[in-house]
Short mmCIF file of C-alpha atoms in Angstrom, two decimals:
data_model
loop_
_atom_site.label_atom_id
_atom_site.label_comp_id
_atom_site.label_asym_id
_atom_site.label_seq_id
_atom_site.Cartn_x
_atom_site.Cartn_y
_atom_site.Cartn_z
CA MET A 15 105.89 88.09 134.37
CA SER A 16 107.62 87.39 131.05
CA ASN A 17 104.49 88.40 129.10
CA ARG A 18 104.20 91.65 131.04
CA PHE A 19 107.84 92.47 130.33
CA ARG A 20 107.42 91.61 126.63
CA ASP A 21 104.32 93.80 126.29
CA SER A 22 105.79 96.76 128.18
CA SER A 23 107.20 99.85 126.51
CA LEU A 24 110.52 99.52 124.76
CA SER A 25 112.03 102.32 126.84
CA GLN A 26 110.92 100.53 130.02
CA GLN A 27 112.44 97.26 128.82
CA LEU A 28 115.75 98.93 128.10
CA ALA A 29 115.66 100.74 131.43
CA LEU A 30 114.95 97.53 133.36
CA ILE A 31 117.70 95.61 131.61
CA THR A 32 120.22 98.41 132.09
CA ALA A 33 119.28 98.89 135.75
CA LEU A 34 119.51 95.14 136.40
CA VAL A 35 122.95 94.95 134.80
CA CYS A 36 124.06 97.99 136.81
CA LEU A 37 122.73 96.42 140.02
CA LEU A 38 124.51 93.13 139.36
CA ILE A 39 127.80 94.92 138.71
CA SER A 40 127.33 97.05 141.83
CA LEU A 41 126.59 93.97 143.96
CA ALA A 42 129.71 92.31 142.63
CA LEU A 43 131.73 95.37 143.60
CA VAL A 44 130.08 95.44 147.05
CA GLY A 45 130.96 91.78 147.57
CA LEU A 46 134.54 92.48 146.54
CA ALA A 47 134.70 95.46 148.90
CA ALA A 48 133.25 93.36 151.76
CA THR A 49 135.81 90.59 151.26
CA SER A 50 138.67 93.05 151.02
CA SER A 51 137.63 95.02 154.13
CA ARG A 52 137.13 91.83 156.16
CA HIS A 53 140.57 90.58 155.22
CA MET A 54 142.22 93.90 156.08
CA GLN A 55 140.40 94.13 159.42
CA GLU A 56 141.34 90.58 160.35
CA VAL A 57 145.00 91.28 159.60
CA GLN A 58 144.92 94.50 161.63
CA GLN A 59 143.09 92.87 164.54
CA ALA A 60 145.48 89.93 164.59
CA SER A 61 148.48 92.25 164.60
CA PHE A 62 146.97 94.38 167.37
CA GLY A 63 145.84 91.41 169.50
CA ASN A 64 149.18 89.64 169.26
CA ALA A 65 150.97 92.87 170.25
CA LEU A 66 148.75 93.22 173.34
CA ALA A 67 149.30 89.59 174.32
CA GLN A 68 153.08 89.96 174.02
CA GLN A 69 152.97 93.19 176.03
CA ILE A 70 151.15 91.67 179.01
CA ALA A 71 153.34 88.55 178.80
CA ARG A 72 156.45 90.69 179.28
CA ARG A 73 154.88 92.56 182.20
CA ILE A 74 153.99 89.55 184.23
CA SER A 75 157.09 87.48 183.45
CA VAL A 76 159.06 89.23 186.21
CA ALA A 77 156.33 88.80 188.80
CA LEU A 78 155.82 85.19 187.78
CA GLU A 79 159.53 84.54 188.17
CA THR A 80 159.36 85.50 191.88
CA GLY A 81 156.07 83.64 192.36
CA ASP A 82 154.22 86.80 193.39
CA LEU A 83 150.70 85.88 192.22
CA LEU A 84 149.19 88.98 193.84
CA ASN A 85 151.40 91.18 191.69
CA VAL A 86 150.40 89.05 188.67
CA ALA A 87 146.68 89.55 189.43
CA ALA A 88 147.21 93.30 189.91
CA SER A 89 149.08 93.53 186.60
CA LEU A 90 146.21 91.73 184.86
CA HIS A 91 143.61 94.13 186.29
CA ARG A 92 145.66 97.19 185.36
CA PHE A 93 146.12 95.84 181.84
CA VAL A 94 142.38 95.30 181.36
CA GLU A 95 141.63 98.82 182.60
CA SER A 96 144.26 100.50 180.43
CA SER A 97 143.88 98.55 177.18
CA SER A 98 141.10 97.55 174.81
CA ALA A 99 141.28 93.92 175.87
CA GLY A 100 138.07 92.84 177.53
CA LYS A 101 139.48 89.78 179.29
CA VAL A 102 142.97 88.49 180.07
CA ALA A 103 144.04 85.23 181.68
CA ILE A 104 147.35 83.49 182.43
CA PHE A 105 147.93 79.75 182.43
CA ASP A 106 150.91 77.70 183.51
CA VAL A 107 152.62 75.19 181.31
CA GLU A 108 150.14 72.50 182.39
CA GLY A 109 147.15 74.63 181.42
CA ARG A 110 146.02 75.60 184.95
CA ALA A 111 144.73 79.14 185.44
CA LEU A 112 147.07 81.31 187.49
CA GLY A 113 145.05 84.51 187.21
CA GLN A 114 142.25 86.20 185.31
CA ALA A 115 140.80 89.71 184.98
CA GLY A 116 137.85 91.24 183.14
CA THR A 117 134.91 89.80 181.22
CA VAL A 118 133.79 89.96 177.59
CA GLU A 119 130.17 90.17 176.50
CA GLY A 120 128.83 89.93 172.99
CA ASP A 121 128.55 87.47 170.15
CA TYR A 122 131.81 88.32 168.42
CA GLN A 123 135.05 87.60 170.32
CA ARG A 124 138.65 87.05 169.31
CA GLU A 125 141.38 85.36 171.38
CA TYR A 126 145.08 86.02 171.03
CA ARG A 127 147.85 84.13 172.78
CA ALA A 128 151.47 84.82 173.70
CA PRO A 129 153.99 82.68 175.68
CA VAL A 130 155.34 83.85 179.07
CA LEU A 131 159.11 83.35 179.16
CA ILE A 132 161.42 83.41 182.17
CA GLU A 133 164.76 83.94 180.53
CA SER A 134 164.64 81.22 177.85
CA ASP A 135 162.23 78.88 179.65
CA LEU A 136 158.50 78.69 178.99
CA ALA A 137 156.60 79.53 182.17
CA GLY A 138 153.06 79.76 180.85
CA GLU A 139 150.76 81.39 178.35
CA VAL A 140 148.75 84.59 178.27
CA VAL A 141 145.33 84.62 176.58
CA ILE A 142 143.54 87.90 175.93
CA THR A 143 140.01 88.17 174.60
CA ILE A 144 138.83 91.19 172.60
CA GLY A 145 135.18 91.84 171.75
CA THR A 146 134.64 92.71 168.07
CA ASP A 147 130.95 93.61 168.14
CA LEU A 148 131.66 97.24 167.32
CA VAL A 149 133.89 96.26 164.44
CA GLU A 150 131.28 93.91 163.02
CA THR A 151 128.60 96.55 163.45
CA ALA A 152 130.72 99.12 161.63
CA ARG A 153 131.42 96.67 158.83
CA THR A 154 127.73 95.84 158.52
CA ARG A 155 126.84 99.53 158.33
CA PHE A 156 129.52 100.01 155.69
CA LEU A 157 128.13 97.16 153.61
CA LEU A 158 124.56 98.42 154.00
CA SER A 159 125.62 101.89 152.87
CA LEU A 160 127.29 100.39 149.80
CA LEU A 161 124.16 98.37 149.05
CA GLY A 162 122.10 101.52 149.37
CA LEU A 163 124.39 103.35 146.97
CA ALA A 164 124.16 100.45 144.52
CA ILE A 165 120.37 100.55 144.62
CA LEU A 166 120.31 104.33 144.22
CA LEU A 167 122.72 104.09 141.29
CA SER A 168 120.54 101.43 139.66
CA LEU A 169 117.45 103.60 140.11
CA ALA A 170 119.26 106.58 138.61
CA VAL A 171 120.38 104.46 135.66
CA TYR A 172 116.82 103.19 135.24
CA GLY A 173 115.41 106.71 135.10
CA ALA A 174 118.09 108.06 132.77
CA THR A 175 117.86 105.09 130.42
CA ARG A 176 114.10 105.29 130.27
CA GLN A 177 114.20 108.97 129.37
CA LEU A 178 116.87 108.47 126.72
CA GLY A 179 115.14 105.40 125.34
CA GLN A 180 111.86 107.28 125.09
CA ARG A 181 113.46 110.24 123.31
CA LEU A 182 115.93 108.51 121.04
CA LEU A 183 114.18 105.25 120.19
CA ALA A 184 110.64 104.75 121.39
CA SER A 185 109.30 108.10 120.16
CA ARG A 186 110.83 107.57 116.71
CA LEU A 187 109.30 104.11 116.41
CA GLN A 188 105.93 105.51 117.46
CA ARG A 189 106.14 108.19 114.77
CA GLN A 190 107.00 105.57 112.17
CA ALA A 191 104.12 103.41 113.32
CA ARG A 192 101.69 106.34 113.09
CA ALA A 193 103.03 107.26 109.67
CA ILE A 194 102.14 103.89 108.14
CA ALA A 195 98.97 103.31 110.16
CA LEU A 196 95.77 102.98 108.15
CA ASP A 197 92.74 105.02 109.10
CA ASP A 198 90.85 101.87 110.08
CA ASN A 199 93.53 100.91 112.58
CA ARG A 200 94.12 104.23 114.31
CA ALA A 201 91.36 103.66 116.87
CA THR A 202 92.41 100.09 117.58
CA SER A 203 93.79 99.27 121.02
CA LEU A 204 97.51 98.70 120.56
CA PRO A 205 100.15 97.13 122.83
CA ALA A 206 102.47 99.41 124.78
CA ASN A 207 105.57 98.05 123.09
CA GLU A 208 106.61 100.28 120.19
CA LEU A 209 108.09 97.45 118.14
CA MET A 210 104.86 95.48 118.45
CA GLN A 211 102.91 98.57 117.39
CA LEU A 212 105.09 98.96 114.32
CA GLN A 213 104.76 95.27 113.50
CA TYR A 214 100.98 95.48 113.89
CA HIS A 215 100.70 98.38 111.44
CA ILE A 216 103.06 96.68 108.96
CA ASP A 217 101.02 93.48 109.07
CA ALA A 218 97.85 95.52 108.49
CA LEU A 219 99.16 97.03 105.25
CA PRO A 220 97.56 95.64 102.06
CA MET A 221 99.59 93.13 100.13
CA ASP A 222 99.29 95.05 96.86
CA LEU A 223 100.71 98.24 98.32
CA LEU A 224 103.48 99.52 96.06
CA ARG A 225 105.96 102.30 96.54
CA ALA A 226 106.06 104.64 93.56
CA ARG A 227 109.51 105.35 92.18
CA THR A 228 110.49 108.96 91.73
CA GLY A 229 112.91 110.23 89.14
CA THR A 230 116.37 111.33 90.15
CA GLY A 231 116.20 114.40 87.93
CA PRO A 232 118.00 115.32 84.72
CA LYS A 233 121.41 113.73 84.13
CA GLU A 234 124.22 115.67 82.52
CA GLU A 235 125.12 112.94 80.05
CA ASN A 236 121.61 113.12 78.54
CA TYR A 237 121.98 116.83 77.75
CA ARG A 238 125.06 116.97 75.56
CA ASP A 239 125.63 116.51 71.85
CA THR A 240 125.18 112.91 70.77
CA ALA A 241 126.12 111.21 67.54
CA VAL A 242 123.67 108.52 66.40
CA LEU A 243 124.61 105.65 64.11
CA TYR A 244 121.43 104.16 62.66
CA LEU A 245 121.55 100.67 61.18
CA HIS A 246 118.65 99.50 59.03
CA LEU A 247 118.75 95.67 58.87
CA ILE A 248 117.76 95.20 55.23
CA SER A 249 118.43 91.46 55.05
CA LEU A 250 116.52 90.78 58.24
CA THR A 251 113.29 92.11 56.70
CA GLY A 252 113.39 89.23 54.22
CA TYR A 253 114.59 86.54 56.61
CA ILE A 254 111.94 87.23 59.24
CA ASP A 255 109.38 85.22 57.23
CA THR A 256 111.66 82.65 55.60
CA LEU A 257 113.94 81.38 58.38
CA ASP A 258 112.85 79.04 61.13
CA GLU A 259 113.00 80.27 64.68
CA ARG A 260 116.35 78.65 65.50
CA SER A 261 118.06 79.95 62.35
CA LEU A 262 116.56 83.39 62.82
CA HIS A 263 117.82 83.48 66.39
CA ARG A 264 121.33 82.53 65.28
CA TYR A 265 121.23 85.19 62.58
CA THR A 266 120.19 87.98 64.95
CA ASP A 267 122.86 86.81 67.44
CA ARG A 268 125.50 87.24 64.75
CA LEU A 269 124.20 90.72 63.89
CA HIS A 270 124.31 91.59 67.56
CA GLN A 271 127.88 90.30 67.87
CA ILE A 272 129.05 92.41 64.94
CA VAL A 273 127.47 95.68 66.04
CA TYR A 274 128.21 95.15 69.74
CA ALA A 275 131.89 94.39 69.08
CA ALA A 276 132.33 97.43 66.82
CA ALA A 277 130.53 99.73 69.26
CA GLY A 278 132.72 98.46 72.09
CA PHE A 279 135.86 99.90 70.48
CA TYR A 280 134.42 103.43 70.61
CA GLY A 281 132.24 103.48 73.72
CA GLY A 282 128.93 103.29 71.89
CA HIS A 283 125.65 102.25 73.50
CA LEU A 284 123.55 99.85 71.45
CA GLN A 285 119.76 100.02 71.54
CA VAL A 286 116.86 98.76 69.41
CA VAL A 287 115.01 101.90 68.28
CA ARG A 288 112.80 100.66 65.42
CA GLN A 289 111.35 97.35 64.21
CA PHE A 290 114.34 96.66 61.94
CA GLY A 291 116.53 99.49 63.16
CA LEU A 292 119.36 99.62 65.67
CA GLY A 293 120.80 102.77 67.16
CA VAL A 294 124.32 103.17 68.51
CA PHE A 295 124.74 106.34 70.57
CA PHE A 296 128.04 108.18 71.13
CA SER A 297 128.47 111.19 73.40
CA GLY A 298 131.36 113.27 74.72
CA ASN A 299 134.96 113.41 73.58
CA THR A 300 137.39 110.60 74.37
CA SER A 301 140.90 109.60 73.30
CA GLY A 302 139.27 107.96 70.27
CA GLY A 303 137.98 111.31 68.99
CA SER A 304 134.73 113.20 68.94
CA ALA A 305 131.34 111.49 69.15
CA ALA A 306 130.69 112.00 65.43
CA PHE A 307 134.09 110.60 64.42
CA ARG A 308 133.65 107.54 66.65
CA ALA A 309 130.18 106.93 65.17
CA ALA A 310 131.62 107.07 61.63
CA SER A 311 134.47 104.72 62.64
CA CYS A 312 132.00 102.28 64.15
CA ALA A 313 129.91 102.38 60.95
CA TRP A 314 132.96 101.65 58.78
CA LEU A 315 133.95 98.78 61.06
CA VAL A 316 130.44 97.23 61.00
CA ARG A 317 130.37 97.45 57.20
CA ALA A 318 133.85 95.91 56.83
CA ILE A 319 133.12 93.06 59.26
CA SER A 320 129.83 92.28 57.51
CA LYS A 321 131.50 92.08 54.09
CA GLU A 322 134.21 89.74 55.36
CA LEU A 323 131.74 87.43 57.12
CA GLU A 324 129.41 87.31 54.10
CA LYS A 325 132.16 85.57 52.12
CA GLU A 326 131.88 82.52 54.38
CA MET A 327 128.10 82.65 55.03
CA THR A 328 125.06 81.47 53.13
CA LEU A 329 123.05 84.42 54.41
CA SER A 330 123.38 88.09 53.59
CA LEU A 331 124.41 90.82 56.03
CA ASN A 332 123.07 93.77 54.08
CA ILE A 333 122.82 96.80 56.39
CA ALA A 334 122.09 100.43 55.48
CA MET A 335 123.81 102.91 57.80
CA ALA A 336 123.71 106.63 58.40
CA VAL A 337 125.22 108.93 61.04
CA ALA A 338 123.57 112.10 62.36
CA GLN A 339 124.04 114.52 65.24
CA SER A 340 121.55 115.35 68.02
CA GLU A 341 121.67 118.06 70.64
CA LEU A 342 120.46 115.68 73.36
CA GLY A 343 121.15 112.08 74.32
CA ARG A 344 119.01 108.98 74.35
CA GLY A 345 117.61 109.54 77.86
CA ASP A 346 116.72 106.84 80.35
CA GLU A 347 113.85 105.64 82.51
CA THR A 348 114.26 108.49 85.01
CA ASP A 349 114.32 111.28 82.37
CA ILE A 350 112.36 110.68 79.15
CA TYR A 351 112.65 114.19 77.67
CA PRO A 352 115.98 113.56 75.84
CA GLY A 353 114.61 110.28 74.49
CA LEU A 354 111.55 112.08 73.12
CA TYR A 355 113.67 114.87 71.65
CA ILE A 356 116.00 112.51 69.78
CA GLN A 357 113.11 110.75 68.03
CA SER A 358 113.09 113.32 65.23
CA THR A 359 116.72 112.47 64.46
CA LEU A 360 115.90 108.77 64.47
CA ASP A 361 112.92 109.34 62.17
CA GLU A 362 115.15 111.23 59.74
CA LEU A 363 117.75 108.48 59.75
CA GLN A 364 115.07 105.80 59.31
CA THR A 365 113.64 107.59 56.29
CA LEU A 366 117.10 107.97 54.80
CA CYS A 367 118.08 104.32 55.35
CA ALA A 368 114.75 103.12 53.96
CA SER A 369 116.09 104.12 50.53
CA LYS A 370 118.85 101.51 51.11
CA PRO A 371 121.97 103.57 50.41
CA PRO A 372 124.90 101.29 49.58
CA GLN A 373 127.41 103.40 51.55
CA VAL A 374 127.62 104.94 55.02
CA MET A 375 125.85 108.30 54.94
CA LEU A 376 126.94 111.32 57.02
CA SER A 377 124.65 114.21 57.93
CA PRO A 378 125.77 117.83 57.39
CA ALA A 379 126.32 118.34 61.15
CA VAL A 380 128.55 115.28 61.24
CA CYS A 381 130.53 116.45 58.22
CA GLU A 382 131.22 119.79 59.92
CA ASP A 383 132.80 118.06 62.92
CA ILE A 384 136.54 118.87 63.09
CA ASP A 385 137.65 115.28 63.64
CA VAL A 386 135.45 114.01 60.81
CA SER A 387 136.54 116.67 58.32
CA SER A 388 140.25 116.19 59.10
CA ARG A 389 140.49 112.42 59.46
CA LEU A 390 138.37 110.95 56.67
CA GLU A 391 137.37 111.58 53.08
CA GLN A 392 133.78 112.18 52.02
CA ARG A 393 131.92 113.10 48.88
CA PRO A 394 128.46 114.53 48.20
CA SER A 395 125.52 112.27 47.49
CA GLU A 396 122.15 112.54 45.80
CA LEU A 397 120.33 112.05 49.12
CA GLY A 398 119.81 115.62 50.26
CA ASP A 399 122.67 117.24 52.12
CA TYR A 400 124.10 113.90 53.28
CA CYS A 401 127.59 112.89 52.23
CA ILE A 402 129.10 109.46 51.58
CA LEU A 403 131.91 108.14 53.76
CA GLU A 404 134.78 107.25 51.41
CA GLU A 405 137.81 106.22 53.49
CA PHE A 406 139.89 107.14 56.53
CA LEU A 407 143.25 108.85 56.38
CA ASN A 408 146.46 107.60 57.97
CA PRO A 409 146.98 106.52 60.70
CA TRP A 410 143.27 105.94 61.35
CA ASP A 411 142.87 103.48 58.51
CA ASP A 412 145.61 101.26 60.01
CA LEU A 413 143.88 101.32 63.36
CA LEU A 414 140.56 100.29 61.79
CA GLU A 415 142.25 97.46 59.91
CA ARG A 416 143.73 96.09 63.14
CA GLN A 417 140.34 96.35 64.83
CA LEU A 418 138.78 94.53 61.88
CA ARG A 419 141.24 91.62 62.10
CA LEU A 420 140.86 91.39 65.85
CA THR A 421 137.05 91.32 65.61
CA LEU A 422 137.02 88.67 62.89
CA LYS A 423 139.36 86.52 64.96
CA ARG A 424 137.14 86.76 68.03
CA LEU A 425 133.87 86.15 66.20
CA GLY A 426 135.13 82.66 65.40
CA THR A 427 133.33 80.24 63.09
CA PRO A 428 130.91 81.52 60.41
CA LEU A 429 127.15 81.20 60.73
#
């Protein structure tokens, strides 16, 4: 039975569980209703039976006082004929029968008693018997009708739940199972349970199945003007063959610390773009200035930090730097067009830095930037249209000096 239930349709499983829960709740309510109705009927019957017994006791007390047993017997017969009591009997104080009228047939009978008083003395006891077969039959019919309603409600819940389960859950799982089913498995006999079908098709998928990633489309930050600071690591070209692996690793870590710290002040993104070339990309306008001005500030800071650290190092930190402007950004893995477009700018900067200029070079587009032209001094150079970064004007030079001291303090011990 458990295997049949497990292999059945998911909608049928849900319908059976829901119907069973509904039936159990309904049976509990039926039991509560049966107990409550029985208690109420017993209270009503007891009240009614006691009232009848007291009524006949008062009737025959006068006749019993005079000793007129014929009048007592007549009163008993009239009481049986006029009331719902099936049988009535009177007993004296010693328990001997003084009179009786009527008979009661049936399996369900109730007796009710009341004392017969003559003034304040006890003269006997009246016992009436009432048949309760009709009451029990009515109660049984009532309970059977409630049971029938409970069963009908459970069947209705079963049907509704099965339909909803088939529409909202089972059909969706079947569509998913068919969507991932391989052609070789479509004709295979499958279990009725939708979850087992889905599991079967999942297990049948090849282990090397991969889901191809799709691009999220162009991003706005990749399609705005970007300033590029190119750093040609001149010293590293000589150390790559002379330093051991551990020393070379420590040297490149220090270079990374210098450039990364300087770029962090101005929101630059560091990236290796050539064999001995690093690119720091700046885009958008911030409180620190335009992208071109922030790139020039970062270049000045890298150069100043390198000179200060060289005084306490045995190795050189000779870096050629140039700043240029590009119409697009560096791109990313989901959109490679900006990254391809900016390569011409990087090639130009690489060619320029290969001549090892001793100062930071600024392209014509960078020099035309408002922040650059108003906040720093520059002079022409012999390298095409590029200009040389001379110095920053107040208060920007003070800010760079504070950034320089803070960076040197955080870099700690020399290499």
